[in-house]
Short mmCIF file of N, CA and C in Angstrom, two decimals:
data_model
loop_
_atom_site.label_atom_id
_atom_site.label_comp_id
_atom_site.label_asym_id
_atom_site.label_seq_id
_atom_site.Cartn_x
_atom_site.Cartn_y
_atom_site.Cartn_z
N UNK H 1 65.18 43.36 -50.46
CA UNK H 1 66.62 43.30 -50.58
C UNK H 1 67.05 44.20 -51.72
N UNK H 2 68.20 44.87 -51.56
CA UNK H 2 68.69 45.94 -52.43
C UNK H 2 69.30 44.71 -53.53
N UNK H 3 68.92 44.76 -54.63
CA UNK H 3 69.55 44.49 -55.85
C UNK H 3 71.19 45.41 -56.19
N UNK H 4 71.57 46.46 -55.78
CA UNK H 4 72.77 47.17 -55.90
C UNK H 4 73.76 46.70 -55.10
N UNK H 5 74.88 46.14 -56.29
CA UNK H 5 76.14 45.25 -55.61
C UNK H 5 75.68 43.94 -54.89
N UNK H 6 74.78 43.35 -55.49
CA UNK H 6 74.26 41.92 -55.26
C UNK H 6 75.29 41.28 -55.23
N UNK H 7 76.63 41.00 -56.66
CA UNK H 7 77.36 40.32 -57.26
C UNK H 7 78.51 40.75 -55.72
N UNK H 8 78.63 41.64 -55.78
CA UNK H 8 79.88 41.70 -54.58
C UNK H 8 79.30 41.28 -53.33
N UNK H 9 78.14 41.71 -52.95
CA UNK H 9 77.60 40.80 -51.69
C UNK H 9 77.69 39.42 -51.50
N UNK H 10 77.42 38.77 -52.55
CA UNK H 10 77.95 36.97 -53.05
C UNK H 10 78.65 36.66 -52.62
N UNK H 11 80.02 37.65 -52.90
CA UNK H 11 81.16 36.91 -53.51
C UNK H 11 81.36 37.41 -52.26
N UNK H 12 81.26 38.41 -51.21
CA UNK H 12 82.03 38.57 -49.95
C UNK H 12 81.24 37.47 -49.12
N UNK H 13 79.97 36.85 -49.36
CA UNK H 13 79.35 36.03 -48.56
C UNK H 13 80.47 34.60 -49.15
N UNK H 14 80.54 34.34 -50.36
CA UNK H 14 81.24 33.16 -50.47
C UNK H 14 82.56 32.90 -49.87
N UNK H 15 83.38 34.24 -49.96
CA UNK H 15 84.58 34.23 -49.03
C UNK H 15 84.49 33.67 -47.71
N UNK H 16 83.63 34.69 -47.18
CA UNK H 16 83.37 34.78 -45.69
C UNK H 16 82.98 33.59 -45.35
N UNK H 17 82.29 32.97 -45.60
CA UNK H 17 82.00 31.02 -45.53
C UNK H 17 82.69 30.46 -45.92
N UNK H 18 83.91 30.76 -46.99
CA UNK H 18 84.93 29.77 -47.34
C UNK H 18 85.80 29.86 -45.87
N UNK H 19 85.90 30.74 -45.62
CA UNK H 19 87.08 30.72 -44.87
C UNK H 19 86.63 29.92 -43.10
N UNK H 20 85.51 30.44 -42.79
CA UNK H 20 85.15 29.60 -41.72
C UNK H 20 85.25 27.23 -42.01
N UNK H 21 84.12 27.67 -43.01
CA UNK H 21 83.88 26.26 -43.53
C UNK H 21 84.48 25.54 -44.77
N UNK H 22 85.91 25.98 -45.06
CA UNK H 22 86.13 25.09 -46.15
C UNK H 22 84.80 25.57 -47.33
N UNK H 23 85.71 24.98 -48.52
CA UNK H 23 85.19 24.99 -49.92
C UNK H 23 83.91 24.22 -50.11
N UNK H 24 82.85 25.45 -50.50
CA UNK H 24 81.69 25.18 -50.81
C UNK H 24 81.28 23.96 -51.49
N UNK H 25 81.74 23.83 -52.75
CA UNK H 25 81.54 22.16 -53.42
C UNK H 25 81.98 21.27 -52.78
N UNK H 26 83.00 21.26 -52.44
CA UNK H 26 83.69 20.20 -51.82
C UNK H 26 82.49 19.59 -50.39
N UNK H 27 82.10 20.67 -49.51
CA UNK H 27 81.21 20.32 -48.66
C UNK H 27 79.90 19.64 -48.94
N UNK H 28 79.51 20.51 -50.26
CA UNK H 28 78.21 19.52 -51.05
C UNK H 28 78.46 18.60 -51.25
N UNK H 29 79.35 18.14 -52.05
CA UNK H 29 79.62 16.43 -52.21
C UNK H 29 80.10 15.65 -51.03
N UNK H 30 80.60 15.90 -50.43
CA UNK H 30 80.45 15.66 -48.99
C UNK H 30 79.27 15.20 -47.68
N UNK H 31 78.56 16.08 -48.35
CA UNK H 31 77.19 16.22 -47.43
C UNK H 31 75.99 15.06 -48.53
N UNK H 32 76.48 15.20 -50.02
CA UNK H 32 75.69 14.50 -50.64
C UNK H 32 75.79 12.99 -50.25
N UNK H 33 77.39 12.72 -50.21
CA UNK H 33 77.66 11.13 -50.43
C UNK H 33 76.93 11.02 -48.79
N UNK H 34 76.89 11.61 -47.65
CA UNK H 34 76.09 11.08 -46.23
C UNK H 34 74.63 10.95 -46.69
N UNK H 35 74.16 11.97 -47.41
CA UNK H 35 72.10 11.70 -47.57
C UNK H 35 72.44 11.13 -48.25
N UNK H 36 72.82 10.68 -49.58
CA UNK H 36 73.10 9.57 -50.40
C UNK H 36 73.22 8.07 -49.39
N UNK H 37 74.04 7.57 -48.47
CA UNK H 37 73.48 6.39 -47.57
C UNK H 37 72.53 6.60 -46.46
N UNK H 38 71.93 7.79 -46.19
CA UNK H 38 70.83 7.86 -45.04
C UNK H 38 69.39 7.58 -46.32
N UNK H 39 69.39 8.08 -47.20
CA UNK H 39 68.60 8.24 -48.09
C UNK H 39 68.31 6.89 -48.72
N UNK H 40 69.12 6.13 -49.25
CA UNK H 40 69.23 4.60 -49.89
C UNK H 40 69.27 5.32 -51.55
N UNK H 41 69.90 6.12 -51.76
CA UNK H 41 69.56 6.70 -53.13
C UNK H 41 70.84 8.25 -53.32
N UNK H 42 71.12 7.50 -55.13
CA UNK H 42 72.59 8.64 -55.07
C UNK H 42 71.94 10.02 -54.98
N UNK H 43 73.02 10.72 -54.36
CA UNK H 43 72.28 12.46 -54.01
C UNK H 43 73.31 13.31 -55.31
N UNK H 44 73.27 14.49 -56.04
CA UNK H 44 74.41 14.94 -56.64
C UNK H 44 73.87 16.41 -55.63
N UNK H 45 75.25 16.59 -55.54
CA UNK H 45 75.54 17.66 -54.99
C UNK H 45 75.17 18.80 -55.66
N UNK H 46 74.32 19.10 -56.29
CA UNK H 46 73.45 20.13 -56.48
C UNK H 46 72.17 20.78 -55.93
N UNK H 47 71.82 19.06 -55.56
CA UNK H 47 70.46 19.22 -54.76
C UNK H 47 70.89 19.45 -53.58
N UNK H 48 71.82 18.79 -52.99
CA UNK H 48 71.94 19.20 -51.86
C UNK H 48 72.03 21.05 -51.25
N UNK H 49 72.72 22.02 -52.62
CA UNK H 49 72.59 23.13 -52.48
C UNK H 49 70.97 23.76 -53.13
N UNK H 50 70.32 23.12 -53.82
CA UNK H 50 69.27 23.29 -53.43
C UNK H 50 68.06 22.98 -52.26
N UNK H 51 68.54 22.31 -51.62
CA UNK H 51 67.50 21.80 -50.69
C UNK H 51 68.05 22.62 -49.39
N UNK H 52 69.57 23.67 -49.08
CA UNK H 52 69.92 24.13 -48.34
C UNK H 52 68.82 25.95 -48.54
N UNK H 53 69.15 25.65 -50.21
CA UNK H 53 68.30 26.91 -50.37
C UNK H 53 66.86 26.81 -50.40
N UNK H 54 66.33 25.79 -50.49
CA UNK H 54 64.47 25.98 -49.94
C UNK H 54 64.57 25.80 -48.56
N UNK H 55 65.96 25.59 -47.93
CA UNK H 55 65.50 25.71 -46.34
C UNK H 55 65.23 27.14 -45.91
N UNK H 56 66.24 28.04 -47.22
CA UNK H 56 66.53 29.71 -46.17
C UNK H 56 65.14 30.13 -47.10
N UNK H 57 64.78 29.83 -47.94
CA UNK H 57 63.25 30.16 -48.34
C UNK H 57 62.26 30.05 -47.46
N UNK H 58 62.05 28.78 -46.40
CA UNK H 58 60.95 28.77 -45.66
C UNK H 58 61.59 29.52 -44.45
N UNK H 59 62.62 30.38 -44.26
CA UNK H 59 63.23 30.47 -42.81
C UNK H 59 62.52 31.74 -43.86
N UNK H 60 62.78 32.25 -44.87
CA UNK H 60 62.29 33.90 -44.86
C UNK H 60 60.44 34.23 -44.93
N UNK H 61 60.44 32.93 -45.33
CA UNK H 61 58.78 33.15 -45.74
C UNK H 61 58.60 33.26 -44.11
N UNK H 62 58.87 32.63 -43.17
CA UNK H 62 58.34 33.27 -41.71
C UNK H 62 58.99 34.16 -40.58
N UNK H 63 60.04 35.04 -40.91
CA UNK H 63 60.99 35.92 -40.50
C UNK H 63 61.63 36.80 -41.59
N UNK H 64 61.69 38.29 -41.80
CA UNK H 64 62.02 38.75 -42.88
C UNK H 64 63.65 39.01 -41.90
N UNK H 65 64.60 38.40 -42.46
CA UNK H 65 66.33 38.81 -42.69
C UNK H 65 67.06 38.87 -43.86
N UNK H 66 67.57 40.08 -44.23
CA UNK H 66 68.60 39.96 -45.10
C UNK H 66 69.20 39.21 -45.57
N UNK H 67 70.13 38.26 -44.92
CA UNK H 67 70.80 37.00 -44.20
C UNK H 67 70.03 36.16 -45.16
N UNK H 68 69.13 35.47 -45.20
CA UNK H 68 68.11 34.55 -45.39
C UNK H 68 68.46 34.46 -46.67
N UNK H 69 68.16 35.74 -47.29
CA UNK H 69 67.95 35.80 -48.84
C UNK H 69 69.25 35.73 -49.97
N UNK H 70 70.48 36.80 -49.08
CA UNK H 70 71.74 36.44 -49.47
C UNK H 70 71.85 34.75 -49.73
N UNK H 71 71.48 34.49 -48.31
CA UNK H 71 72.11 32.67 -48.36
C UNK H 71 71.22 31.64 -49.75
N UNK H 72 69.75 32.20 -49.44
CA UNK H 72 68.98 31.44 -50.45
C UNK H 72 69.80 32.21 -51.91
N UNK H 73 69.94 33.24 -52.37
CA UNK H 73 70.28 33.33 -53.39
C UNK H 73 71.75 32.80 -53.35
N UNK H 74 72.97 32.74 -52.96
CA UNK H 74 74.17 32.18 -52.75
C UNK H 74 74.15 30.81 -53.15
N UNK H 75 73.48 29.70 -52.12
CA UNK H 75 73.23 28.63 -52.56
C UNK H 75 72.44 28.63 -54.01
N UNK H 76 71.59 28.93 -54.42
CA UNK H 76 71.13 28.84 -55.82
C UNK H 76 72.21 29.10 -56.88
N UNK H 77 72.94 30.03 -56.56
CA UNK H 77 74.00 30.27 -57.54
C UNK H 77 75.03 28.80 -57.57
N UNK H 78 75.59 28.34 -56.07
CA UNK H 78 76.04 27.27 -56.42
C UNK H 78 75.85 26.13 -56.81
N UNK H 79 74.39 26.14 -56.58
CA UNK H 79 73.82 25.15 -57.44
C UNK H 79 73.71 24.87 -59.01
N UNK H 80 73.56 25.78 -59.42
CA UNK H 80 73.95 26.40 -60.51
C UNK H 80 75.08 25.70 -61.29
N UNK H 81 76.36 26.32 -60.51
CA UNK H 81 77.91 25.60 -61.15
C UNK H 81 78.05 24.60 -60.69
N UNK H 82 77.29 24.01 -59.78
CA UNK H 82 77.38 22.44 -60.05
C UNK H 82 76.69 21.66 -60.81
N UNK H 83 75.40 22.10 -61.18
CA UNK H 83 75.02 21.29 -61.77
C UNK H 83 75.12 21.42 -63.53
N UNK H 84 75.67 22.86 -64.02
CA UNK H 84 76.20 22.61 -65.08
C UNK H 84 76.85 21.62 -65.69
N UNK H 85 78.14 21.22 -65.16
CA UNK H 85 78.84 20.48 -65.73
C UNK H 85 78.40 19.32 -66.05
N UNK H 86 77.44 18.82 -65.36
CA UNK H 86 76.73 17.34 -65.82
C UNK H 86 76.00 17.48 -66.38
N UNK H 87 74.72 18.58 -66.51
CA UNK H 87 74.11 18.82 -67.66
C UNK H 87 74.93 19.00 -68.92
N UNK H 88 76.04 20.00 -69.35
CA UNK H 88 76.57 19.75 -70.07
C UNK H 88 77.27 18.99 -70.94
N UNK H 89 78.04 18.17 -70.29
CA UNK H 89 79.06 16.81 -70.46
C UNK H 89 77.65 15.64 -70.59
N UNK H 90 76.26 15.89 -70.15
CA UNK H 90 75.59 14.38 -70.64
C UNK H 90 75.27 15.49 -72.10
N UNK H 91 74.56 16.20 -72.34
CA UNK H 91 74.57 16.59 -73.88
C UNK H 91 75.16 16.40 -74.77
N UNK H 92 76.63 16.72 -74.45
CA UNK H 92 78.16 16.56 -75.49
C UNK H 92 77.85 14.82 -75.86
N UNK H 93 77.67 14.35 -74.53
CA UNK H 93 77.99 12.58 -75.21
C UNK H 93 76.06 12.51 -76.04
N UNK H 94 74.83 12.73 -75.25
CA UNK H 94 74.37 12.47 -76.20
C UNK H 94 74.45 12.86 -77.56
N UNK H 95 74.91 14.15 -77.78
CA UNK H 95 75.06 14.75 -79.15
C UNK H 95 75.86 13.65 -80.08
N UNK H 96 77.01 13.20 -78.97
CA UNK H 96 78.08 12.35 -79.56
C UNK H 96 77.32 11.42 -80.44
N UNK H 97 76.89 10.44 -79.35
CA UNK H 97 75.58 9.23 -79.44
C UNK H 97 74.62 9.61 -80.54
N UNK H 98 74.25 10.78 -80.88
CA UNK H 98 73.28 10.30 -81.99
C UNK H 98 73.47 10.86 -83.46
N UNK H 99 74.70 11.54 -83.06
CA UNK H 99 75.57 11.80 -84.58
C UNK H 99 75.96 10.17 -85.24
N UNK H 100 76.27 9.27 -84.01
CA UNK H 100 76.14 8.14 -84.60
C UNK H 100 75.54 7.51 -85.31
N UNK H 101 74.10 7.37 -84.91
CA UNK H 101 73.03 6.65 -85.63
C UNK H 101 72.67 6.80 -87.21
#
């Protein structure tokens, strides 16, 4: 895969799926809270965009497409900004929490 204009390939892949399927997060948490009761166990919508992206990983490890790798890297990225914010925001409070002690 060409590394040149990766960042605009993304972002025209993120469009181009927004517009068919509605907003990317919104669908993860979505898709999380269903495996979350098929599962018996809370899902955060991060994994769920990771576990979309080890799917297009094993679809490339046995078919080489372009396609594949955009999507596996796409999903990784959104995985990414989702799962920031909770990594972040639990730090802030533990930081909070043990400035206390």
């Amino acid at each position: 895969m060409a590394k040149e204009n990766l960042n605009k390939r993304l972002a025209d892949l993120e469009k181009s799926r927004e517009l068919i399927y509605g907003s990317f997060s919104s669908n993860m948490k979505k898709i999380a809270k269903v495996w979350s009761v098929i599962l018996g166990s809370d899902i955060p919508a991060y994994k769920v965009a990771l576990c979309y992206a080890a799917a297009k990983i094993v679809r490339a490890s046995n078919n080489y497409k372009e396609d594949s790798y955009d999507d596996a890297l796409a999903y990784l990225c959104e995985a990414n900004e989702l799962q920031k914010p909770i990594t972040e925001n639990w730090m802030e409070g533990y930081k909070k929490w043990k400035s206390k002690k």
